[in-house]
Amino acid sequence: MDATQVPASAALCTQASASLNQPICSDTQLTQQQEPVMGDPVVQQPATSTEHTQEMDYDSSVPGSEVPAPCAKHATVPAQDTPPTKKVRATPDASTAPAPPCSSSRTAVYPTPPPDRSFRVHIKPTTRFDVTTIPVKLVQQVIDRCLGTQGYQGFVIHKVSNTITVHLASLDDVNKVCGITSIPISSDGTVTVQSYFASGPNVQRCVLYDLDPNDSPATILRELRSPTHEVLAVRRMGKSRTYLVTVQGSSTIPERFYYNGCVLHPKPYRPRVMYCYRCFKLGHQQNYCPKATVDPERINADGKPRYRCGLCKTDDHEITSTKCPTKQRATARARRRESSSVRVPLSNRFQVLEPIECSAVEDPEEPVSTGVSYSQILKKPILKSIDLLSIRPMITGSSLNML
């Protein structure tokens, strides 16, 4: 080996040894370690390229080689642009992230809805007394005393009918409220009332006639039987021998009742429109009128009515007549409300375009007789039309001048 080449080879070896002692990456390429935050997931990203190791030996067979191989047995060559390993903080998913706390500390609290109260009991005074003057707190105390509740909610005071309606949830509560016979109106006074069962689910009311007036409603309720329905209540209508019976079962009234072995056939109850003949208002009777004074336009100072019908203010008919136009209009309105609630049409939608009038050949002043045969009705206008056609026109002087 040439002496001049040895120092060069030694210099190359020294340079290679120095390169092995130096770090592969600079300080700027070192990975900056980040301390993980508590509760945050850490994701380790792998490097995209790897480091290659190459073994190089000194080649002495090539004479005159100016660039020999490195003398180090193992030399590590870094890959080109190898990115350092980084620890990246994962971003939490919006769907799994916990909801932020509410900014307001107040929470909306809604009241518990009351139970379904489908049974109704009516309470009305037995004398002339205005129920709207009773304090509501006293009525609530009476109902609480009957039902064993506290602060009962579910009764309505009606000014027109002068009654109190209590909405209940069961028949047991109905029987308890029907036992109310008086309501305090002040600290030292009470008013006598009558409580009766009015309506409920699958509840029907019917009328029984000609019962023994000496029997009390409690006795009739105990002895009255129905093969298809359950008898719930019995109430006498006024001072007559007619009783209103409330039953529960199907959507129709029973076909028959048995009372002490006697078969009774009921009639459906159709409530009529009630008018007061004292204040002439709708919804209550004269015996339960809450007004203390009368209408001076319809009743004289001596208490006698000015008109035969104070509702219409006319003398054409009596006030008790069923043909009173005021009563008929009120009944028609009530029927329309009932038909709209059950969607049953009670009126004819097809109306006559023109009124039926008498024929020109008939005498309009002739009275229409009943029991006339159909053939006579047909012959009558035909004969008159023939007579009209047989009349010969008379020519006068004026008609000749016109011609």
PDB file of C-alpha atoms in Angstrom, residues 70-185:
ATOM      1  CA  PRO A  70     -16.018   3.734   5.558  1.00  0.00           C
ATOM      2  CA  CYS A  71     -14.080   1.728   8.008  1.00  0.00           C
ATOM      3  CA  ALA A  72     -16.929   1.455  10.460  1.00  0.00           C
ATOM      4  CA  LYS A  73     -18.640  -1.882  10.308  1.00  0.00           C
ATOM      5  CA  HIS A  74     -22.117  -0.557  11.050  1.00  0.00           C
ATOM      6  CA  ALA A  75     -23.116   2.861   9.876  1.00  0.00           C
ATOM      7  CA  THR A  76     -26.636   4.224  10.395  1.00  0.00           C
ATOM      8  CA  VAL A  77     -28.048   6.339   7.601  1.00  0.00           C
ATOM      9  CA  PRO A  78     -31.169   8.349   8.442  1.00  0.00           C
ATOM     10  CA  ALA A  79     -34.097   8.188   6.016  1.00  0.00           C
ATOM     11  CA  GLN A  80     -34.898  11.194   3.935  1.00  0.00           C
ATOM     12  CA  ASP A  81     -37.206  13.727   5.663  1.00  0.00           C
ATOM     13  CA  THR A  82     -38.231  11.299   8.393  1.00  0.00           C
ATOM     14  CA  PRO A  83     -40.935  13.040  10.456  1.00  0.00           C
ATOM     15  CA  PRO A  84     -40.527  12.739  14.183  1.00  0.00           C
ATOM     16  CA  THR A  85     -42.993  10.886  16.345  1.00  0.00           C
ATOM     17  CA  LYS A  86     -45.675  13.207  17.792  1.00  0.00           C
ATOM     18  CA  LYS A  87     -48.246  12.696  20.510  1.00  0.00           C
ATOM     19  CA  VAL A  88     -51.487  14.329  19.408  1.00  0.00           C
ATOM     20  CA  ARG A  89     -54.393  15.028  21.755  1.00  0.00           C
ATOM     21  CA  ALA A  90     -57.601  13.410  20.443  1.00  0.00           C
ATOM     22  CA  THR A  91     -60.638  15.630  19.895  1.00  0.00           C
ATOM     23  CA  PRO A  92     -63.722  14.280  21.731  1.00  0.00           C
ATOM     24  CA  ASP A  93     -66.796  13.425  19.654  1.00  0.00           C
ATOM     25  CA  ALA A  94     -69.729  15.820  19.961  1.00  0.00           C
ATOM     26  CA  SER A  95     -72.207  12.942  20.300  1.00  0.00           C
ATOM     27  CA  THR A  96     -70.340  11.399  23.248  1.00  0.00           C
ATOM     28  CA  ALA A  97     -69.332  14.648  24.890  1.00  0.00           C
ATOM     29  CA  PRO A  98     -71.222  15.448  28.107  1.00  0.00           C
ATOM     30  CA  ALA A  99     -73.843  18.179  27.899  1.00  0.00           C
ATOM     31  CA  PRO A 100     -72.801  21.520  29.338  1.00  0.00           C
ATOM     32  CA  PRO A 101     -74.410  22.434  32.629  1.00  0.00           C
ATOM     33  CA  CYS A 102     -77.522  24.585  32.495  1.00  0.00           C
ATOM     34  CA  SER A 103     -76.774  28.232  32.993  1.00  0.00           C
ATOM     35  CA  SER A 104     -79.944  28.697  35.063  1.00  0.00           C
ATOM     36  CA  SER A 105     -80.228  27.020  38.424  1.00  0.00           C
ATOM     37  CA  ARG A 106     -84.078  27.033  38.350  1.00  0.00           C
ATOM     38  CA  THR A 107     -85.911  23.968  37.019  1.00  0.00           C
ATOM     39  CA  ALA A 108     -89.449  24.192  35.595  1.00  0.00           C
ATOM     40  CA  VAL A 109     -91.872  22.203  37.752  1.00  0.00           C
ATOM     41  CA  TYR A 110     -95.264  21.433  36.207  1.00  0.00           C
ATOM     42  CA  PRO A 111     -98.275  20.438  38.322  1.00  0.00           C
ATOM     43  CA  THR A 112     -99.482  16.864  38.222  1.00  0.00           C
ATOM     44  CA  PRO A 113    -102.590  16.592  36.003  1.00  0.00           C
ATOM     45  CA  PRO A 114    -105.750  15.609  37.881  1.00  0.00           C
ATOM     46  CA  PRO A 115    -107.225  12.139  37.316  1.00  0.00           C
ATOM     47  CA  ASP A 116    -109.968  11.505  34.817  1.00  0.00           C
ATOM     48  CA  ARG A 117    -113.186  12.624  36.503  1.00  0.00           C
ATOM     49  CA  SER A 118    -116.025  11.509  34.264  1.00  0.00           C
ATOM     50  CA  PHE A 119    -118.816  11.319  36.855  1.00  0.00           C
ATOM     51  CA  ARG A 120    -120.777  14.467  37.656  1.00  0.00           C
ATOM     52  CA  VAL A 121    -122.978  15.299  40.625  1.00  0.00           C
ATOM     53  CA  HIS A 122    -125.259  18.344  40.672  1.00  0.00           C
ATOM     54  CA  ILE A 123    -125.997  20.282  43.839  1.00  0.00           C
ATOM     55  CA  LYS A 124    -128.847  22.803  43.865  1.00  0.00           C
ATOM     56  CA  PRO A 125    -130.635  24.670  46.653  1.00  0.00           C
ATOM     57  CA  THR A 126    -134.130  23.629  47.653  1.00  0.00           C
ATOM     58  CA  THR A 127    -135.183  27.253  48.225  1.00  0.00           C
ATOM     59  CA  ARG A 128    -134.705  30.541  46.432  1.00  0.00           C
ATOM     60  CA  PHE A 129    -131.042  31.152  47.007  1.00  0.00           C
ATOM     61  CA  ASP A 130    -128.240  32.337  44.730  1.00  0.00           C
ATOM     62  CA  VAL A 131    -125.399  29.794  44.886  1.00  0.00           C
ATOM     63  CA  THR A 132    -122.939  32.297  43.420  1.00  0.00           C
ATOM     64  CA  THR A 133    -122.980  34.137  46.756  1.00  0.00           C
ATOM     65  CA  ILE A 134    -121.556  31.108  48.612  1.00  0.00           C
ATOM     66  CA  PRO A 135    -117.803  31.483  49.262  1.00  0.00           C
ATOM     67  CA  VAL A 136    -115.819  29.002  47.205  1.00  0.00           C
ATOM     68  CA  LYS A 137    -113.697  28.078  50.221  1.00  0.00           C
ATOM     69  CA  LEU A 138    -116.781  26.876  52.117  1.00  0.00           C
ATOM     70  CA  VAL A 139    -117.869  24.678  49.192  1.00  0.00           C
ATOM     71  CA  GLN A 140    -114.389  23.158  49.039  1.00  0.00           C
ATOM     72  CA  GLN A 141    -114.445  22.414  52.762  1.00  0.00           C
ATOM     73  CA  VAL A 142    -117.773  20.582  52.453  1.00  0.00           C
ATOM     74  CA  ILE A 143    -116.442  18.404  49.606  1.00  0.00           C
ATOM     75  CA  ASP A 144    -113.214  17.690  51.514  1.00  0.00           C
ATOM     76  CA  ARG A 145    -115.237  16.630  54.526  1.00  0.00           C
ATOM     77  CA  CYS A 146    -117.226  14.153  52.407  1.00  0.00           C
ATOM     78  CA  LEU A 147    -114.331  12.679  50.414  1.00  0.00           C
ATOM     79  CA  GLY A 148    -111.647  12.874  53.084  1.00  0.00           C
ATOM     80  CA  THR A 149    -109.413  14.968  50.833  1.00  0.00           C
ATOM     81  CA  GLN A 150    -107.551  18.203  51.358  1.00  0.00           C
ATOM     82  CA  GLY A 151    -107.946  21.114  48.967  1.00  0.00           C
ATOM     83  CA  TYR A 152    -110.219  19.322  46.473  1.00  0.00           C
ATOM     84  CA  GLN A 153    -110.174  20.749  42.940  1.00  0.00           C
ATOM     85  CA  GLY A 154    -112.921  19.905  40.480  1.00  0.00           C
ATOM     86  CA  PHE A 155    -116.227  21.720  41.011  1.00  0.00           C
ATOM     87  CA  VAL A 156    -117.973  24.409  38.959  1.00  0.00           C
ATOM     88  CA  ILE A 157    -120.607  26.963  40.017  1.00  0.00           C
ATOM     89  CA  HIS A 158    -123.165  27.694  37.269  1.00  0.00           C
ATOM     90  CA  LYS A 159    -124.894  31.054  37.408  1.00  0.00           C
ATOM     91  CA  VAL A 160    -127.553  30.335  34.773  1.00  0.00           C
ATOM     92  CA  SER A 161    -128.829  27.052  36.202  1.00  0.00           C
ATOM     93  CA  ASN A 162    -128.074  28.087  39.831  1.00  0.00           C
ATOM     94  CA  THR A 163    -126.333  24.774  40.540  1.00  0.00           C
ATOM     95  CA  ILE A 164    -122.929  23.409  41.572  1.00  0.00           C
ATOM     96  CA  THR A 165    -121.367  20.596  39.512  1.00  0.00           C
ATOM     97  CA  VAL A 166    -118.794  18.332  41.164  1.00  0.00           C
ATOM     98  CA  HIS A 167    -116.567  16.212  38.886  1.00  0.00           C
ATOM     99  CA  LEU A 168    -115.628  12.860  40.434  1.00  0.00           C
ATOM    100  CA  ALA A 169    -113.502   9.855  39.470  1.00  0.00           C
ATOM    101  CA  SER A 170    -115.466   6.886  40.868  1.00  0.00           C
ATOM    102  CA  LEU A 171    -118.937   5.810  41.890  1.00  0.00           C
ATOM    103  CA  ASP A 172    -117.834   5.574  45.513  1.00  0.00           C
ATOM    104  CA  ASP A 173    -117.097   9.292  45.484  1.00  0.00           C
ATOM    105  CA  VAL A 174    -120.464   9.878  43.811  1.00  0.00           C
ATOM    106  CA  ASN A 175    -122.285   8.148  46.663  1.00  0.00           C
ATOM    107  CA  LYS A 176    -120.376  10.224  49.203  1.00  0.00           C
ATOM    108  CA  VAL A 177    -121.079  13.564  47.532  1.00  0.00           C
ATOM    109  CA  CYS A 178    -124.752  12.691  47.020  1.00  0.00           C
ATOM    110  CA  GLY A 179    -125.017  12.691  50.802  1.00  0.00           C
ATOM    111  CA  ILE A 180    -124.497  16.463  50.982  1.00  0.00           C
ATOM    112  CA  THR A 181    -127.703  18.058  52.302  1.00  0.00           C
ATOM    113  CA  SER A 182    -126.513  21.507  53.391  1.00  0.00           C
ATOM    114  CA  ILE A 183    -123.737  23.999  52.679  1.00  0.00           C
ATOM    115  CA  PRO A 184    -122.657  26.722  55.116  1.00  0.00           C
ATOM    116  CA  ILE A 185    -123.048  30.227  53.744  1.00  0.00           C
TER     117      ILE A 185
END
